[in-house]
mmCIF file of C-alpha atoms in Angstrom:
data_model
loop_
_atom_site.group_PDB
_atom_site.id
_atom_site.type_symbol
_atom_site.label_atom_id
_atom_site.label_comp_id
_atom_site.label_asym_id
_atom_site.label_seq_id
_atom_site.Cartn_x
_atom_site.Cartn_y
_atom_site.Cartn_z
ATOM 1 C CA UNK I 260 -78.762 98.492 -156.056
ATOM 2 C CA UNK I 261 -77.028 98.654 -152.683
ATOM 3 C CA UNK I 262 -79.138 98.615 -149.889
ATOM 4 C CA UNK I 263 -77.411 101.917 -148.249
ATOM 5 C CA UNK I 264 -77.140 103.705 -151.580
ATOM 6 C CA UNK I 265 -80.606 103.076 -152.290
ATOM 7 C CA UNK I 266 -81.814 104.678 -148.926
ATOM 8 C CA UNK I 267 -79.391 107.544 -149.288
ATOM 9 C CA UNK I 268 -81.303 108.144 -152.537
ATOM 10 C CA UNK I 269 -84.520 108.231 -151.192
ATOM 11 C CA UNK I 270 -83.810 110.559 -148.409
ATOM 12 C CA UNK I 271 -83.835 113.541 -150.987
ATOM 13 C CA UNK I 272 -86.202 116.410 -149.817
ATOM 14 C CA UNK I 273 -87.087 118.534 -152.822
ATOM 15 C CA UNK I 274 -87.515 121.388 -150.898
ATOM 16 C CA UNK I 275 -89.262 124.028 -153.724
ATOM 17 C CA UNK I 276 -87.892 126.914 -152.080
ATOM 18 C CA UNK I 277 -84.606 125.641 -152.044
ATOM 19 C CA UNK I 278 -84.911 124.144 -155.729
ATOM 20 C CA UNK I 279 -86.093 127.720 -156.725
ATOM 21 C CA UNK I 280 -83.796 129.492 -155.676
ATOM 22 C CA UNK I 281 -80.713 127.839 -156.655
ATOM 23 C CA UNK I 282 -82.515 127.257 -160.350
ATOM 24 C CA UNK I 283 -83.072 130.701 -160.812
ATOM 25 C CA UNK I 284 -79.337 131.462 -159.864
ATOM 26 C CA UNK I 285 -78.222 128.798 -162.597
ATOM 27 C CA UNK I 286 -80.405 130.290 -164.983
ATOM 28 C CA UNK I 287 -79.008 133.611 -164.537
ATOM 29 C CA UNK I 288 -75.610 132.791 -164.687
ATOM 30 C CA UNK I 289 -76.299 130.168 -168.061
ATOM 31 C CA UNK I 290 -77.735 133.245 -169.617
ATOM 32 C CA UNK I 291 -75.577 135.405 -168.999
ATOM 33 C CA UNK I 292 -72.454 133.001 -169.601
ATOM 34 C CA UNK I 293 -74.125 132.790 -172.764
ATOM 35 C CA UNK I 294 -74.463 136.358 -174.135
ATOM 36 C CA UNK I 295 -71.048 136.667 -172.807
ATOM 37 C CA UNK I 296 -69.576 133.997 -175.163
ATOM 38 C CA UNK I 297 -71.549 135.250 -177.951
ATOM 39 C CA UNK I 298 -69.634 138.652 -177.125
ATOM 40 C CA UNK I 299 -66.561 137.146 -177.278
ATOM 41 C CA UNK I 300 -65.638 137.661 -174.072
ATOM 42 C CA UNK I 301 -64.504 133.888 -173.356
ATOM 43 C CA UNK I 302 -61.612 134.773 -170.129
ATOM 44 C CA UNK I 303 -65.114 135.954 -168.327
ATOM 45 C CA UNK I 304 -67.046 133.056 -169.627
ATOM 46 C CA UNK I 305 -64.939 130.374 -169.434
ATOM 47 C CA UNK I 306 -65.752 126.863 -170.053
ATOM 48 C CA UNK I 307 -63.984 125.979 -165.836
ATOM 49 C CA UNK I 308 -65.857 128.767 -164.698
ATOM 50 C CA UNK I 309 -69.042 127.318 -165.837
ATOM 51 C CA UNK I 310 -68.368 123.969 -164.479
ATOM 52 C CA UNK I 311 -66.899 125.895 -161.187
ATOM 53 C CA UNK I 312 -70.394 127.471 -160.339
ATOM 54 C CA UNK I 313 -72.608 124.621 -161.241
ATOM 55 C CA UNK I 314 -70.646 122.235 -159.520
ATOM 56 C CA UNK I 315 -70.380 124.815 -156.201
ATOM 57 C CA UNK I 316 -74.876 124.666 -156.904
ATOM 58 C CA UNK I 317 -74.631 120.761 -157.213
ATOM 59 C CA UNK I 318 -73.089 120.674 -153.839
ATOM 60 C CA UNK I 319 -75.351 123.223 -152.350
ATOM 61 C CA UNK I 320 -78.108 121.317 -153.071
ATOM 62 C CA UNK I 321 -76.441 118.470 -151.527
ATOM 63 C CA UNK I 322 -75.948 119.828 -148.578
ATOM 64 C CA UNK I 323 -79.484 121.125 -147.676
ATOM 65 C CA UNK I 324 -81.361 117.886 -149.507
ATOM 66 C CA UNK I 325 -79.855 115.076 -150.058
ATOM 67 C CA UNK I 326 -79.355 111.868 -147.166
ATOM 68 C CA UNK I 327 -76.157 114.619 -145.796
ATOM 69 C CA UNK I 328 -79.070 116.877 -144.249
ATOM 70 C CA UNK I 329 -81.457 114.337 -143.322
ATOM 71 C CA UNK I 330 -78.427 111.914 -141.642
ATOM 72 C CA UNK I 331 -77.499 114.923 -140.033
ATOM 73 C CA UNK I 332 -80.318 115.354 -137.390
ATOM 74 C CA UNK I 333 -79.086 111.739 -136.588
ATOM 75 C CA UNK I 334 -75.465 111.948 -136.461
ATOM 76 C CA UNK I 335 -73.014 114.949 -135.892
ATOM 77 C CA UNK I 336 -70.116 113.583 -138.161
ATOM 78 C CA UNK I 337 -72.753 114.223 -141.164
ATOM 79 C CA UNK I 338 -73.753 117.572 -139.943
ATOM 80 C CA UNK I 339 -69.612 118.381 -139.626
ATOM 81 C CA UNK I 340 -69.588 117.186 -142.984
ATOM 82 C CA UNK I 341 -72.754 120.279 -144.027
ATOM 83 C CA UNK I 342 -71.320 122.689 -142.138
ATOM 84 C CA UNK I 343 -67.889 122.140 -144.276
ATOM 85 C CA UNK I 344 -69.688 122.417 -147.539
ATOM 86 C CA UNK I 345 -71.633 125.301 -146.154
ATOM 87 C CA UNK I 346 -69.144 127.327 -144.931
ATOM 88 C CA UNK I 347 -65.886 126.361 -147.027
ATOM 89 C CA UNK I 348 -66.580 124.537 -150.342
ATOM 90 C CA UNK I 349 -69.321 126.021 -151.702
ATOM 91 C CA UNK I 350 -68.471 129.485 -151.469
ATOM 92 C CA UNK I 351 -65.105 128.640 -152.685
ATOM 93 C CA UNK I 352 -66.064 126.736 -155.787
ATOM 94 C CA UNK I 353 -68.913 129.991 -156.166
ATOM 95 C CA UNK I 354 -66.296 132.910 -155.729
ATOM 96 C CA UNK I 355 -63.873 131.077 -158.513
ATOM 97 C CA UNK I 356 -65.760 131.004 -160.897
ATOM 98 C CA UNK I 357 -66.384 135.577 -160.304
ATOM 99 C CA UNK I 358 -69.549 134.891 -161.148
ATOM 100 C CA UNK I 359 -70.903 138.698 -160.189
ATOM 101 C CA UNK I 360 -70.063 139.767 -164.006
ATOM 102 C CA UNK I 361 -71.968 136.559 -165.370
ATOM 103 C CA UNK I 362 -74.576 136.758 -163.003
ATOM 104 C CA UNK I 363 -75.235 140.741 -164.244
ATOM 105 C CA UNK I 364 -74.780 140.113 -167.950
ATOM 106 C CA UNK I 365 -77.716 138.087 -167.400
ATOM 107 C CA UNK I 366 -80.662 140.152 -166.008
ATOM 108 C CA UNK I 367 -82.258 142.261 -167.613
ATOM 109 C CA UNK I 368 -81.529 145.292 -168.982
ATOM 110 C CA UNK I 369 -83.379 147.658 -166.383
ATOM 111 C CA UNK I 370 -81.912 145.643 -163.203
ATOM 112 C CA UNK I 371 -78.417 145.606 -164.656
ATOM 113 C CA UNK I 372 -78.705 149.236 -165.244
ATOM 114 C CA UNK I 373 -79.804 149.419 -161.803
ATOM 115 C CA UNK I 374 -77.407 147.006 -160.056
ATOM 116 C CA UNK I 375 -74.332 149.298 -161.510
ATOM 117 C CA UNK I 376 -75.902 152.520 -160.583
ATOM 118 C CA UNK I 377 -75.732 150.806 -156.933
ATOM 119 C CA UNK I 378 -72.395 149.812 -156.975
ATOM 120 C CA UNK I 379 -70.936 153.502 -158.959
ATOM 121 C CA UNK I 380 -67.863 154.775 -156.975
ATOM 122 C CA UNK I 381 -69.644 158.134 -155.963
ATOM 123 C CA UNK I 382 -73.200 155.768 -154.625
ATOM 124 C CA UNK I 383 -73.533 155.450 -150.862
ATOM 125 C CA UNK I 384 -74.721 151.594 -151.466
ATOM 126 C CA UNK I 385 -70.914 150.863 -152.380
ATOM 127 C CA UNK I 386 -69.755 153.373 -149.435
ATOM 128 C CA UNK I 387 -71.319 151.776 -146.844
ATOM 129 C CA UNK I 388 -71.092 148.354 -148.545
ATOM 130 C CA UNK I 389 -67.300 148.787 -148.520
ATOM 131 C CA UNK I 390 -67.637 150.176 -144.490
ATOM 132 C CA UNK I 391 -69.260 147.015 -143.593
ATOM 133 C CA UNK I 392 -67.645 144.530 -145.493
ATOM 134 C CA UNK I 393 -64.500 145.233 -144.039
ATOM 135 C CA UNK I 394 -62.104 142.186 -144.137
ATOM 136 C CA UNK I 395 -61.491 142.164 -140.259
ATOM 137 C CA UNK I 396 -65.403 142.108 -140.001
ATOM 138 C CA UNK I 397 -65.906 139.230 -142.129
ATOM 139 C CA UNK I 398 -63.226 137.330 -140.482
ATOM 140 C CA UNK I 399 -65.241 137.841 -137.118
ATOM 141 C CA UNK I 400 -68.500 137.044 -138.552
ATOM 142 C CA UNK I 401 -67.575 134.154 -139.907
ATOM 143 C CA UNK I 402 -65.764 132.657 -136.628
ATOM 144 C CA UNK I 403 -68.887 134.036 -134.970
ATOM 145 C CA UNK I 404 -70.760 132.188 -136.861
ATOM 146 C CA UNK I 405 -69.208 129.366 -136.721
ATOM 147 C CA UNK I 406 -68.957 129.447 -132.501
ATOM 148 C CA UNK I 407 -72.553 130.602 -132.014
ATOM 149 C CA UNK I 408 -73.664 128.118 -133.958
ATOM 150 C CA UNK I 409 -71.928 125.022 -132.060
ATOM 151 C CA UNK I 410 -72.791 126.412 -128.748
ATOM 152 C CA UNK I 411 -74.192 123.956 -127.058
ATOM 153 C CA UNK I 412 -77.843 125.281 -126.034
ATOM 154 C CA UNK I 413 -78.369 126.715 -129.664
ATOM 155 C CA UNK I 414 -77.470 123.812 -131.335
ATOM 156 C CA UNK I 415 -79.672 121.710 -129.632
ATOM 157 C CA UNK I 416 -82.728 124.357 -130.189
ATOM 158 C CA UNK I 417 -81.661 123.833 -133.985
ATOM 159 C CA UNK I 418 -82.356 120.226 -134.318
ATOM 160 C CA UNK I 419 -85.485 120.893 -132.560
ATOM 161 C CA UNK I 420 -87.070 123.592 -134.486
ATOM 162 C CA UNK I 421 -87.343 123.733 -138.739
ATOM 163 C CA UNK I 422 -86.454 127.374 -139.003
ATOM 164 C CA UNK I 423 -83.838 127.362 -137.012
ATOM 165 C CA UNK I 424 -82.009 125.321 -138.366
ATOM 166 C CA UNK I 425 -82.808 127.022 -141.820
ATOM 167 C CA UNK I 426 -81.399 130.023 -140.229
ATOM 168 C CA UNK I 427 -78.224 127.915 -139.245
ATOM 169 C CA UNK I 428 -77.547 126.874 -142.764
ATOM 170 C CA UNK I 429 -78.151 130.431 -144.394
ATOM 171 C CA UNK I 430 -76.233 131.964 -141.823
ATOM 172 C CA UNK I 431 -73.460 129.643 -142.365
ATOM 173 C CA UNK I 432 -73.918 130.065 -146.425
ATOM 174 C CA UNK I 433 -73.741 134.118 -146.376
ATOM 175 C CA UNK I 434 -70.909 134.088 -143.570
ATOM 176 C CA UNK I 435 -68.863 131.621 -146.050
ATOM 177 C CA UNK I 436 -69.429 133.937 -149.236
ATOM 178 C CA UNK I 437 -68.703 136.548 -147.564
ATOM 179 C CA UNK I 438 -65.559 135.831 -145.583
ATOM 180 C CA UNK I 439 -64.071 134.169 -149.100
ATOM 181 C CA UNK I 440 -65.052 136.511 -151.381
ATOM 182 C CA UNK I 441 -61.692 139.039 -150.660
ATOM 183 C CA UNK I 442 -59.929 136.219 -150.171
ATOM 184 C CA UNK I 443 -60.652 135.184 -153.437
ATOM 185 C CA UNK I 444 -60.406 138.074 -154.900
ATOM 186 C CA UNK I 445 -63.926 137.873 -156.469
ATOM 187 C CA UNK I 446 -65.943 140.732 -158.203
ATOM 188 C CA UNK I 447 -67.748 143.151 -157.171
ATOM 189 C CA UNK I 448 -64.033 144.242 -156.255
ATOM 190 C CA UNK I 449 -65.072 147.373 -153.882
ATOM 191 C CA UNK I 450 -62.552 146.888 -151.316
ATOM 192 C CA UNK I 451 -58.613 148.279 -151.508
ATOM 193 C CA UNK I 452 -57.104 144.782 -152.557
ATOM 194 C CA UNK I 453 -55.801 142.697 -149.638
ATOM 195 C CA UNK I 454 -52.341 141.931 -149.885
ATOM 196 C CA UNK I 455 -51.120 138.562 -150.228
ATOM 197 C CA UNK I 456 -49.662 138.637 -146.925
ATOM 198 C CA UNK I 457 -53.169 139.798 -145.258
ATOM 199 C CA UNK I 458 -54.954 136.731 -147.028
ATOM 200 C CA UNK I 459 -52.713 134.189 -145.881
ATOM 201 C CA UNK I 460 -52.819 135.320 -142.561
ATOM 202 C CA UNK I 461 -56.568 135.609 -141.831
ATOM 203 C CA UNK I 462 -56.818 131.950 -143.201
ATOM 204 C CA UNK I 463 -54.135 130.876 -140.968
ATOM 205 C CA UNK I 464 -56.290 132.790 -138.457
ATOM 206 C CA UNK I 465 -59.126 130.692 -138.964
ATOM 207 C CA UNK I 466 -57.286 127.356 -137.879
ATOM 208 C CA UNK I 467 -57.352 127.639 -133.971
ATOM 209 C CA UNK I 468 -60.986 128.134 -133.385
ATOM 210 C CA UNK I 469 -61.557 125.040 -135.623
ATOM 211 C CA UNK I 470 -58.609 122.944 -133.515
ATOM 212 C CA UNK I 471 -60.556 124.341 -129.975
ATOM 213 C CA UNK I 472 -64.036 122.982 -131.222
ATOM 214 C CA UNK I 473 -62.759 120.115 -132.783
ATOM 215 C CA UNK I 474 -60.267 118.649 -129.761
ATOM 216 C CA UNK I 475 -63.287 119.639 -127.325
ATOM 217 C CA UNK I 476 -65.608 117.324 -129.092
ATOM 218 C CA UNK I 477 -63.029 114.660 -130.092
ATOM 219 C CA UNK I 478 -61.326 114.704 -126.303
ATOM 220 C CA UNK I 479 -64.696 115.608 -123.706
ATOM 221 C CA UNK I 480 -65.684 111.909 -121.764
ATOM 222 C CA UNK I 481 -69.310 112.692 -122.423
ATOM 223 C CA UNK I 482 -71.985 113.796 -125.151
ATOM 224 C CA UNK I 483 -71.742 117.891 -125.582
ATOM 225 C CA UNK I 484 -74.899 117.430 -127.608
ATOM 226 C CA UNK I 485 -78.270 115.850 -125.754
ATOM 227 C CA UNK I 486 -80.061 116.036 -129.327
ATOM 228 C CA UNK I 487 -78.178 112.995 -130.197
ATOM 229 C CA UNK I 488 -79.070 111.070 -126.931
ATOM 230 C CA UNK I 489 -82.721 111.598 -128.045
ATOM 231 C CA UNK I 490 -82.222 110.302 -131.589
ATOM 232 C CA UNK I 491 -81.466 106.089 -132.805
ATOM 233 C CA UNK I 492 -78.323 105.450 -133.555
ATOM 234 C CA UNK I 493 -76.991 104.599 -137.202
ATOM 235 C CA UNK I 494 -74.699 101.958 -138.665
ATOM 236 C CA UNK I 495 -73.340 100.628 -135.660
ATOM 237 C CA UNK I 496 -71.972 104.049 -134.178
ATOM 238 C CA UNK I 497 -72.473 104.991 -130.571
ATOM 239 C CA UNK I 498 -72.783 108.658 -129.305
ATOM 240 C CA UNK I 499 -69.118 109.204 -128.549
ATOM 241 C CA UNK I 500 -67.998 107.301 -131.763
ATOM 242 C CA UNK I 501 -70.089 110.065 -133.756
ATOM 243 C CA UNK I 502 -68.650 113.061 -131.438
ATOM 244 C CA UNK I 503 -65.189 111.912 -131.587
ATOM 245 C CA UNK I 504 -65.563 111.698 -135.387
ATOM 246 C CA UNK I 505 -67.037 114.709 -135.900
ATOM 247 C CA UNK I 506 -64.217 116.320 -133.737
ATOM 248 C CA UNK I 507 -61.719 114.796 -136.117
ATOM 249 C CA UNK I 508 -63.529 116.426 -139.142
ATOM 250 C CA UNK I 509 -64.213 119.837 -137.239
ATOM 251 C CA UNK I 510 -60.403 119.644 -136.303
ATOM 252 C CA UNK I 511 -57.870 118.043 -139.045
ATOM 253 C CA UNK I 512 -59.335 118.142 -142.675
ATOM 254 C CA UNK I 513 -60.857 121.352 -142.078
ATOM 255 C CA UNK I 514 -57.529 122.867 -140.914
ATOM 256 C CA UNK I 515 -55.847 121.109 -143.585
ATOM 257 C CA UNK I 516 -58.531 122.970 -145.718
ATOM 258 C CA UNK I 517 -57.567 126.544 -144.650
ATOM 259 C CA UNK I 518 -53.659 125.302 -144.900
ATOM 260 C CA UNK I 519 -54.001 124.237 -148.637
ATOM 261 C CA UNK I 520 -55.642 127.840 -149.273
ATOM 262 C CA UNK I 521 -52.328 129.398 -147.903
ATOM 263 C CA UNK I 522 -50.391 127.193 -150.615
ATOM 264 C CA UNK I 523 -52.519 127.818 -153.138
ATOM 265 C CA UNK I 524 -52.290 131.649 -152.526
ATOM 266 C CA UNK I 525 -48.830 131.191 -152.462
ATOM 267 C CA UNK I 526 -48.084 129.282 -155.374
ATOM 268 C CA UNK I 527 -50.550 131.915 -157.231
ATOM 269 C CA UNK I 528 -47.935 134.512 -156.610
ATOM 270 C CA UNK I 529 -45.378 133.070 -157.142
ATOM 271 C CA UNK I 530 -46.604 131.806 -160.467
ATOM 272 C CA UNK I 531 -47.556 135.992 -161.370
ATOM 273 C CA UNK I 532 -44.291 136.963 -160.346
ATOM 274 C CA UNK I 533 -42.584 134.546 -162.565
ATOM 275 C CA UNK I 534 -44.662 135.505 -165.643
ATOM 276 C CA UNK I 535 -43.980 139.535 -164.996
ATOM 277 C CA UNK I 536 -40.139 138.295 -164.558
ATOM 278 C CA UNK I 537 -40.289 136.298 -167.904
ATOM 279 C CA UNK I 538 -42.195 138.734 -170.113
ATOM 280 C CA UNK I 539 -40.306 141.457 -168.848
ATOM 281 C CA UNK I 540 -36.886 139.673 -170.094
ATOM 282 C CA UNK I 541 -38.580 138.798 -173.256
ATOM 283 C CA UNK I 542 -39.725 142.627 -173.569
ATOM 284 C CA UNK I 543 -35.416 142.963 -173.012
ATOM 285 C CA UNK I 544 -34.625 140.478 -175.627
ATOM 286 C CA UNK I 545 -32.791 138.705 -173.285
ATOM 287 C CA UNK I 546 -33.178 134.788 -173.238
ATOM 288 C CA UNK I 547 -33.889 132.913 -169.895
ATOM 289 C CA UNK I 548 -31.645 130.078 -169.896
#
């Protein structure tokens, strides 16, 4: 086996908190995924949506055990590289799949009971739930997040303290579900639906801060981190090598990232409106040509 791949291997950390939880949210979802197909009910339990969420687990777990979390303390491109699949993909691939209907069709009967009783239009859960969750408010959370977090004096104090930097990475996780979940349109649906319009813009909104952090770290003459002066140096690559890098990842692909959402928003629509045009001319009888 390859030398590097071999040591990547054997950097996993099977953290059993970690492992728990994210088990116990694939068993949920299998069970309920389950029951669901047995119901017939195969748009909500759909073969991509199973491989969606499991996948969207597979990375989670990659990003808080595998050689990306351990290679981060040592180099900043690798943490760039958690804090994308953090904040951005794993939400993302979690939120299309909608697992929330899954996920309840699999507890049990009491705590589904209770879950919808929560979430009723008349219960103050879903009142105040909807107050808080307020579009605008995740979109600053999850910039705040994201800015807090790279501050230099708090970053540093992560890599130096265990639950910390815990807090980092769940901070990160719940700002990136939450921020995507309107923007995906994912259940429980308890907000007034965002127009299209409203979705591409607070994506394109999310763009500059991530061009600021990333030109400062790619374009600054010395080390914005002193964590990484403390720490030996990997595969050749010197302190400013790793910072510029990192600024490159913090700055272009995550951009590009945001960007593709717009398109793919875009092209969604589109794609609707076409489909309401065409059935509407079949309803007609009159033939597209």
């Amino acid at each position: 086996m390859n030398p590097v791949l071999q040591a990547a291997l054997a950097t996993w950390e099977w953290r059993p908190s970690v492992l728990a939880v994210t088990f116990l949210a694939a068993a949920i979802y299998a069970a309920g995924w389950i029951g669901l197909r047995r119901q017939g009910r195969i748009r909500l339990a759909a073969w991509w949506r199973l491989a969606a969420y499991l996948l969207g687990l597979a990375l989670l777990l990659a990003a808080l055990l595998s050689f990306i979390d351990v290679y981060g303390a040592l180099l900043l491109f690798m943490h760039m590289v958690q804090h994308v699949l953090l904040l951005m993909l794993v939400p993302v691939l979690l939120l299309w799949a909608n697992p929330f209907p899954v996920l309840l069709y699999g507890l049990p009967v009491a705590a589904r009971r209770a879950v919808i009783r929560f979430l009723r239009p008349e219960a103050r859960f879903r009142r105040e739930t909807r107050r808080l969750t307020h579009p605008g408010a995740l979109y600053a959370l999850y910039i705040g997040a994201i800015v807090l977090w790279h501050d230099t004096g708090l970053y540093n104090l992560a890599q130096g303290n265990g639950l910390i930097h815990d807090l980092e990475h769940i901070t990160f996780f719940v700002a990136g579900m939450l921020f995507w979940w309107p923007v995906m349109g994912a259940a429980p649906r308890i907000h007034h639906p965002t127009s299209l319009a409203g979705r591409m813009a607070v994506l394109l909104l999310c763009v500059p801060p991530h061009v600021v952090i990333g030109a400062l770290l790619s374009f600054v003459e010395n080390p914005v981190y002193e964590h990484y002066l403390t720490v030996p140096r990997l595969w050749g690559m010197d302190v400013m090598q790793d910072q510029r890098l990192a600024g490159i990842i913090m700055w272009i692909p995550t951009g590009m990232m945001y960007i593709a959402g717009v398109v793919i928003l875009l092209a969604r629509h589109l794609n609707q409106a076409a489909r309401r045009l065409g059935s509407g001319l079949d309803r007609n009888g009159v033939e597209a040509t």
